[in-house]
mmCIF file of N, CA and C in Angstrom:
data_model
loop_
_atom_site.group_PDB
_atom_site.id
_atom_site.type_symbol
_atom_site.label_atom_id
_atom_site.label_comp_id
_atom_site.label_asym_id
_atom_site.label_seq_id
_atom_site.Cartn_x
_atom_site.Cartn_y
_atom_site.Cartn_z
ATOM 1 N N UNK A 815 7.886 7.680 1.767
ATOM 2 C CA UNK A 815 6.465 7.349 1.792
ATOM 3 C C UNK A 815 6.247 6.015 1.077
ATOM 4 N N UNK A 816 5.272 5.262 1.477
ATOM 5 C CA UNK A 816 5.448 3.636 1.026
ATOM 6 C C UNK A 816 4.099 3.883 0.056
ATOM 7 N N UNK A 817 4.162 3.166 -1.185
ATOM 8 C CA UNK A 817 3.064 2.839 -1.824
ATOM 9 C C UNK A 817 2.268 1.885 -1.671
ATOM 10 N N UNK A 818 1.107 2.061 -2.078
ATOM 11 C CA UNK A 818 0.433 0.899 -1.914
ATOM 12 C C UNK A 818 -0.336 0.664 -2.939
ATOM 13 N N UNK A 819 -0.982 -0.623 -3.191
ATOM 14 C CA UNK A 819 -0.940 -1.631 -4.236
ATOM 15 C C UNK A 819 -2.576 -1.660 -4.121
ATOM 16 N N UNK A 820 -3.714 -1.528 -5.147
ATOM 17 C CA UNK A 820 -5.062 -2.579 -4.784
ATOM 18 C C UNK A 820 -4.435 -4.283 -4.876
ATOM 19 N N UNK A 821 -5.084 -4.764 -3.970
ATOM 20 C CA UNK A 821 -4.556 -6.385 -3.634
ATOM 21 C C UNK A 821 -5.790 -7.637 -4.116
ATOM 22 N N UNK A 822 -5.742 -7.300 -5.268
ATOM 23 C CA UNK A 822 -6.650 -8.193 -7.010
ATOM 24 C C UNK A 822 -6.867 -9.345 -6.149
ATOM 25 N N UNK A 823 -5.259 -9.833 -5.585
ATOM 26 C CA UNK A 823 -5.648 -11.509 -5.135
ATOM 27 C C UNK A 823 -7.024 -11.596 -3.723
ATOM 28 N N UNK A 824 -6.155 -10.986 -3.112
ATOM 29 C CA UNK A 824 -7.412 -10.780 -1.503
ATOM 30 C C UNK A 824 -8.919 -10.414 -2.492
ATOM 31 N N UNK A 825 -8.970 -9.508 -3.008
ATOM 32 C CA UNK A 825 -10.824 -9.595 -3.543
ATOM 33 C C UNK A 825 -10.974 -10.509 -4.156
ATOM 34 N N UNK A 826 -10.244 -11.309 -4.470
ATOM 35 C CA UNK A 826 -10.681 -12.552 -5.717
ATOM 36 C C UNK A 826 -11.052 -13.638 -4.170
ATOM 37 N N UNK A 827 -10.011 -13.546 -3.091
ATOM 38 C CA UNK A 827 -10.257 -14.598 -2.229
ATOM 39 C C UNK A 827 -11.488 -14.311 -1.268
ATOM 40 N N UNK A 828 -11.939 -13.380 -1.427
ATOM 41 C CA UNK A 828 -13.305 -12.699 -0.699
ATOM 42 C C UNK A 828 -14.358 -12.906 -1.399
ATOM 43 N N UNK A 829 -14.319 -13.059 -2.374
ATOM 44 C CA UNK A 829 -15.313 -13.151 -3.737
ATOM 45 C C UNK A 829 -15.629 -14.672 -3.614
ATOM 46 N N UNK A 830 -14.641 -15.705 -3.947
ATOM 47 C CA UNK A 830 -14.514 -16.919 -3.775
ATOM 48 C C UNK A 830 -15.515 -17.444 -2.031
ATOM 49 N N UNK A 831 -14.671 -16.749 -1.149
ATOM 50 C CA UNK A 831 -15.010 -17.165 0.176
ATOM 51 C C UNK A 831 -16.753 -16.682 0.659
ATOM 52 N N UNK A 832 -17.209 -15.824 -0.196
ATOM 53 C CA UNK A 832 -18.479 -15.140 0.008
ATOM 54 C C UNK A 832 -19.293 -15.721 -1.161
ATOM 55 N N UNK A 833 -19.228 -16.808 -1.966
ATOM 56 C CA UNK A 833 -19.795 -17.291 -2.920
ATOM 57 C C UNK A 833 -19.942 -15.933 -4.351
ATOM 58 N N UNK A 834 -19.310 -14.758 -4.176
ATOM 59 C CA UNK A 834 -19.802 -14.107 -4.848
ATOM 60 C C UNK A 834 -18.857 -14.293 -6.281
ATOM 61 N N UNK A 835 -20.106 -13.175 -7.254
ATOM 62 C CA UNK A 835 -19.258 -13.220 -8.896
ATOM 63 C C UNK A 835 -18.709 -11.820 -8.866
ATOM 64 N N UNK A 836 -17.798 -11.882 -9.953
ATOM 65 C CA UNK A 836 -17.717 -10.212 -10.439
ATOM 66 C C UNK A 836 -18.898 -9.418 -10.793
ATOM 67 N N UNK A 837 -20.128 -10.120 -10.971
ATOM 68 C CA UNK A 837 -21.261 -9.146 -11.503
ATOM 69 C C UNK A 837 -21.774 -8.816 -10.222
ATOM 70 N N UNK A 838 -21.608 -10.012 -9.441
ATOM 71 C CA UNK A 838 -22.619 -9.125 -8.377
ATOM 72 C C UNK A 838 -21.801 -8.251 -7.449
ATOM 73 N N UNK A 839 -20.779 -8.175 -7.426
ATOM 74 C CA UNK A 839 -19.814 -7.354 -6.903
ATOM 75 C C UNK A 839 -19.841 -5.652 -7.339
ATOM 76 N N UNK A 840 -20.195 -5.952 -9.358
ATOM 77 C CA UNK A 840 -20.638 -4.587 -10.091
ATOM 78 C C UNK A 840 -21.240 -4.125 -9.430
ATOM 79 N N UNK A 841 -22.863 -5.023 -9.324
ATOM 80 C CA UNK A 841 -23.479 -4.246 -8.772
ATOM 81 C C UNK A 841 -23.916 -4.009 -7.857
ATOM 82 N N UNK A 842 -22.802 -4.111 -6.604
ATOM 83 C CA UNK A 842 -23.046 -3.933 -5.345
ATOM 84 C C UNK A 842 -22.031 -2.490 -5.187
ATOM 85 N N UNK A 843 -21.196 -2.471 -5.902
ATOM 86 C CA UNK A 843 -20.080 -1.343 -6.259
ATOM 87 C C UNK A 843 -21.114 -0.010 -7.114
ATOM 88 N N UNK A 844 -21.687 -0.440 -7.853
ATOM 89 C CA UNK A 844 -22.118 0.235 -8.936
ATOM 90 C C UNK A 844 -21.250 0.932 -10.060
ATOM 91 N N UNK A 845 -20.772 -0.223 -10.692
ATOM 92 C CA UNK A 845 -19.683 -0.152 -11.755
ATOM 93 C C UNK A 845 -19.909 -1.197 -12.387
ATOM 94 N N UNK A 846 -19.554 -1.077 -13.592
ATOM 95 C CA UNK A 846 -19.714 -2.374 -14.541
ATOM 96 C C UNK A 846 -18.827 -3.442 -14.459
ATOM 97 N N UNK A 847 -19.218 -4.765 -14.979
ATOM 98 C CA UNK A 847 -18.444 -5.894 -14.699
ATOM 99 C C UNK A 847 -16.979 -5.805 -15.459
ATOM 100 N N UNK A 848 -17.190 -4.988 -16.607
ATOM 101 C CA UNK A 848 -15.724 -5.116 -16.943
ATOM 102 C C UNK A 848 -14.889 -3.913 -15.970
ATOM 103 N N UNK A 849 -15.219 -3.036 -15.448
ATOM 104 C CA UNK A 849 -14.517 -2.384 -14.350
ATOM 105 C C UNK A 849 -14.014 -3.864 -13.237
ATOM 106 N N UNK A 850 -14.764 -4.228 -12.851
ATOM 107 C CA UNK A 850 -14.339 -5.288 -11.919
ATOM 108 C C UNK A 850 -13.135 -5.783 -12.598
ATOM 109 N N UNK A 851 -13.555 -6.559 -13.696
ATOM 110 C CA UNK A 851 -12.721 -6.973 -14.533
ATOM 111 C C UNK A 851 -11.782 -7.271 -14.607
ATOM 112 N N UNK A 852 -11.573 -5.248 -15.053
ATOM 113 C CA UNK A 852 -10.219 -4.794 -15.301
ATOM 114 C C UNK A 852 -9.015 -4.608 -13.253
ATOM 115 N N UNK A 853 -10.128 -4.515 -12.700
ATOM 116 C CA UNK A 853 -9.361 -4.140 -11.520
ATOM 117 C C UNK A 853 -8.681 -5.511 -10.917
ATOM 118 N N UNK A 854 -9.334 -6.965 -11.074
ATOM 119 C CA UNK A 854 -9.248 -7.914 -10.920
ATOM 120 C C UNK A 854 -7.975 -8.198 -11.222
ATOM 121 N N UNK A 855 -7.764 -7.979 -12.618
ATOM 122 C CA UNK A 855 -6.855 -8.788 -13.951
ATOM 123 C C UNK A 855 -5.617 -7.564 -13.044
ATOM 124 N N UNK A 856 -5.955 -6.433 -12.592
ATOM 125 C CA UNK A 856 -4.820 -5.756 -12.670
ATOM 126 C C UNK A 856 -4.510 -4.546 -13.818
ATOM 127 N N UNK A 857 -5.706 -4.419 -14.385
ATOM 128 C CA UNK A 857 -5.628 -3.585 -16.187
ATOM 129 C C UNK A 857 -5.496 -2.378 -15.621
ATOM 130 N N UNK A 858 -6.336 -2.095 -14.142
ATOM 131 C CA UNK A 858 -6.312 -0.804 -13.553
ATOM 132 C C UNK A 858 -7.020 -1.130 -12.486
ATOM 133 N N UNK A 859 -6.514 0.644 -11.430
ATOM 134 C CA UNK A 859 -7.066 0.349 -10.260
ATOM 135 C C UNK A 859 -8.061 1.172 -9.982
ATOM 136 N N UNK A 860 -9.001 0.581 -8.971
ATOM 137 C CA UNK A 860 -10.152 1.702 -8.682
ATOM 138 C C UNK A 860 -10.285 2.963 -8.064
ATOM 139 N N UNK A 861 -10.626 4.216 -8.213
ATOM 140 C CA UNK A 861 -10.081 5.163 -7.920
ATOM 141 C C UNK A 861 -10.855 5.009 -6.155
ATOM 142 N N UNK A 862 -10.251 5.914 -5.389
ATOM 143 C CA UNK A 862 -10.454 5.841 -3.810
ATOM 144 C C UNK A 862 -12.374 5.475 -3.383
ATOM 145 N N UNK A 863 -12.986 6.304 -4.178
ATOM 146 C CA UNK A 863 -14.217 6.306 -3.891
ATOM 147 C C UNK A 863 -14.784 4.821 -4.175
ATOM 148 N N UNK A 864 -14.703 3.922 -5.320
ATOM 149 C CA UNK A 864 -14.922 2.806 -5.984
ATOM 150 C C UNK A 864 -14.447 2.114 -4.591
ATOM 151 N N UNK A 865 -13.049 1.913 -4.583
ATOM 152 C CA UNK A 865 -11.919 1.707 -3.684
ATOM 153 C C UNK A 865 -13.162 1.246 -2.331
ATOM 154 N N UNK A 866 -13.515 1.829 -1.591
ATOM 155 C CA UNK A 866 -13.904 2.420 -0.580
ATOM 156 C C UNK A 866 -15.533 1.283 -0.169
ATOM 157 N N UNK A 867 -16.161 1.279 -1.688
ATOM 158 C CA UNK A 867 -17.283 0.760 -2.263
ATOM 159 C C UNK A 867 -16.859 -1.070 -2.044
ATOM 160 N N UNK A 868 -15.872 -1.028 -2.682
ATOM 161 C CA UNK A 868 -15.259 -2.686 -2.836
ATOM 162 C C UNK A 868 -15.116 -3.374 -1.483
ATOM 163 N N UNK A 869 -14.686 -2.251 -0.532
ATOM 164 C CA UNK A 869 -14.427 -2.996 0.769
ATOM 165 C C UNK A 869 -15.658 -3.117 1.262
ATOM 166 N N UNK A 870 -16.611 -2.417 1.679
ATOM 167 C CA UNK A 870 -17.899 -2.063 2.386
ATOM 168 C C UNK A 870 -18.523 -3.130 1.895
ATOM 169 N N UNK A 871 -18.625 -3.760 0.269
ATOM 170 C CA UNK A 871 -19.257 -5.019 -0.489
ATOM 171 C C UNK A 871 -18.876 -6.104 -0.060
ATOM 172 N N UNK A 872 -17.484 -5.879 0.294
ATOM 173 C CA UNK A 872 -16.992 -7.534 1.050
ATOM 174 C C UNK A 872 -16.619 -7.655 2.061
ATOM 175 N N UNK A 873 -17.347 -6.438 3.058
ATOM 176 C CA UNK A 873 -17.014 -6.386 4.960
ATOM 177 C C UNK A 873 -15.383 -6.242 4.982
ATOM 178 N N UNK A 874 -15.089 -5.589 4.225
ATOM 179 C CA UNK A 874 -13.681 -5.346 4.752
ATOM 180 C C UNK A 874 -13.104 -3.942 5.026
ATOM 181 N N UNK A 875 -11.691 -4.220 5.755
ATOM 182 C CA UNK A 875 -11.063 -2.778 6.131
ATOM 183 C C UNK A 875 -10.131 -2.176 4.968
ATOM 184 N N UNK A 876 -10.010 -0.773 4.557
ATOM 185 C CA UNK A 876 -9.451 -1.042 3.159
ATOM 186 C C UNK A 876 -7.721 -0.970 3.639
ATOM 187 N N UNK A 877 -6.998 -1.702 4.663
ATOM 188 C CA UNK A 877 -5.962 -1.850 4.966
ATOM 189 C C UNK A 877 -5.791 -3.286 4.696
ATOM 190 N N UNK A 878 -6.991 -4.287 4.466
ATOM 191 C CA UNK A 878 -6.901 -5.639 4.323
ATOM 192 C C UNK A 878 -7.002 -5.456 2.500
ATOM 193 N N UNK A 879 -7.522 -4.886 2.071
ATOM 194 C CA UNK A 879 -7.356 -4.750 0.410
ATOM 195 C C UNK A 879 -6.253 -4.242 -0.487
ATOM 196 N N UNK A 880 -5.247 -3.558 0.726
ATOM 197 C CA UNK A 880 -4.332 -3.159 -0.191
ATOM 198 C C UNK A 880 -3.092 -3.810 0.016
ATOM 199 N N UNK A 881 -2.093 -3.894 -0.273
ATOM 200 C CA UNK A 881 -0.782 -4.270 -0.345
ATOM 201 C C UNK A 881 0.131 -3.699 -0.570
ATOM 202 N N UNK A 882 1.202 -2.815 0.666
ATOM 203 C CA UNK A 882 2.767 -1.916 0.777
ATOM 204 C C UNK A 882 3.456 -2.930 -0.986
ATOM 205 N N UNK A 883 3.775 -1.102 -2.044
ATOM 206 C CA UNK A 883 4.731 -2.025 -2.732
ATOM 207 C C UNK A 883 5.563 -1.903 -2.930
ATOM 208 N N UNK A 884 6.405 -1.472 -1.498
ATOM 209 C CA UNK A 884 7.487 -1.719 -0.537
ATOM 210 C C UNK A 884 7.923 -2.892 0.172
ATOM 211 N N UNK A 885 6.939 -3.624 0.561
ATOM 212 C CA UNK A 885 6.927 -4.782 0.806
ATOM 213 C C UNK A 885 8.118 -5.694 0.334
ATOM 214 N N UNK A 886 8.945 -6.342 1.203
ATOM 215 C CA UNK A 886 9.727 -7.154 0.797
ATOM 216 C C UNK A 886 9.171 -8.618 0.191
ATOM 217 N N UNK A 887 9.738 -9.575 -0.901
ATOM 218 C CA UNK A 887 9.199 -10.024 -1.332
ATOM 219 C C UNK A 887 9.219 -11.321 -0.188
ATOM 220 N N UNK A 888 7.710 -11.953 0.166
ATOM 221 C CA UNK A 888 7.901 -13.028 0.955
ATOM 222 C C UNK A 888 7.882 -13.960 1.356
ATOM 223 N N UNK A 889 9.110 -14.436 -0.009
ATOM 224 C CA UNK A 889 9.670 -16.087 -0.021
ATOM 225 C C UNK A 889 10.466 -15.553 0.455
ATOM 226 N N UNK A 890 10.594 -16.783 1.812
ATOM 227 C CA UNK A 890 11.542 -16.958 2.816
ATOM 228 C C UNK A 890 13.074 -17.568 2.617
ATOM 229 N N UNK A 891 14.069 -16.688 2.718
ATOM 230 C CA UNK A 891 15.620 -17.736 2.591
ATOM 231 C C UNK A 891 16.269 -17.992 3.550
ATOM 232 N N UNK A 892 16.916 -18.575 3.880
ATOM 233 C CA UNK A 892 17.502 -18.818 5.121
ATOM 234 C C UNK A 892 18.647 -17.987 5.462
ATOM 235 N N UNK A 893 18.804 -17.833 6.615
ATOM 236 C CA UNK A 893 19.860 -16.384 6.976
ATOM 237 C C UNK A 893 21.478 -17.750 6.596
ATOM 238 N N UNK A 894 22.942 -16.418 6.241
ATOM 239 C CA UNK A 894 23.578 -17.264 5.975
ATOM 240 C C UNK A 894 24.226 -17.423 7.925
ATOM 241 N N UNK A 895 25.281 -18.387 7.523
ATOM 242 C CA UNK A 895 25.672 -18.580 8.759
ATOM 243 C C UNK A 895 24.446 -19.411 9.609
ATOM 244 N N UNK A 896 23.149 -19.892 9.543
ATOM 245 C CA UNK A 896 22.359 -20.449 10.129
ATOM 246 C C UNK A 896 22.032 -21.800 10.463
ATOM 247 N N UNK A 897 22.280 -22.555 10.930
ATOM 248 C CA UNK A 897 22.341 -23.785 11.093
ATOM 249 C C UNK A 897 21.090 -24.800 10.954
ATOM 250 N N UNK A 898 21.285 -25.761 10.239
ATOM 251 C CA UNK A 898 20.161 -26.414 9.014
ATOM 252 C C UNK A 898 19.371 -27.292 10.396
#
């Protein structure tokens, strides 16, 4: 079974791209700014319901908010044997 990750960077780039702040995000979530905060920084994640709240605030699908952390890491190397 693959885990998955809340993805801090994508809401920060939704936040950015939608002119919005962490406060008004609170209170479009209805949670306090240091909840944002903390979910932002990574201190912790929002439980499913919050979760759920965050996407609906920034038109998103919550498959675009999260991140497999299974995921291979993806910086690219070159296969060996491959010709430059």
């Amino acid at each position: 079974m693959k885990s998955a990750l809340f993805n801090a960077d994508e809401v920060k780039r939704r936040l950015y791209l939608q002119g919005m702040h962490g406060q008004q995000l609170a209170e479009a979530v209805g949670v306090s700014k240091t909840s944002i905060s903390y979910y932002l920084s990574g201190q912790r994640k929002p439980s499913a319901p919050v979760f759920l709240r965050i996407c609906r605030a920034l038109g998103a699908e919550p498959e675009e908010l999260y991140v497999s952390a299974d995921a291979p890491d993806s910086k690219l190397t070159p296969r060996s044997g491959s010709a430059a």
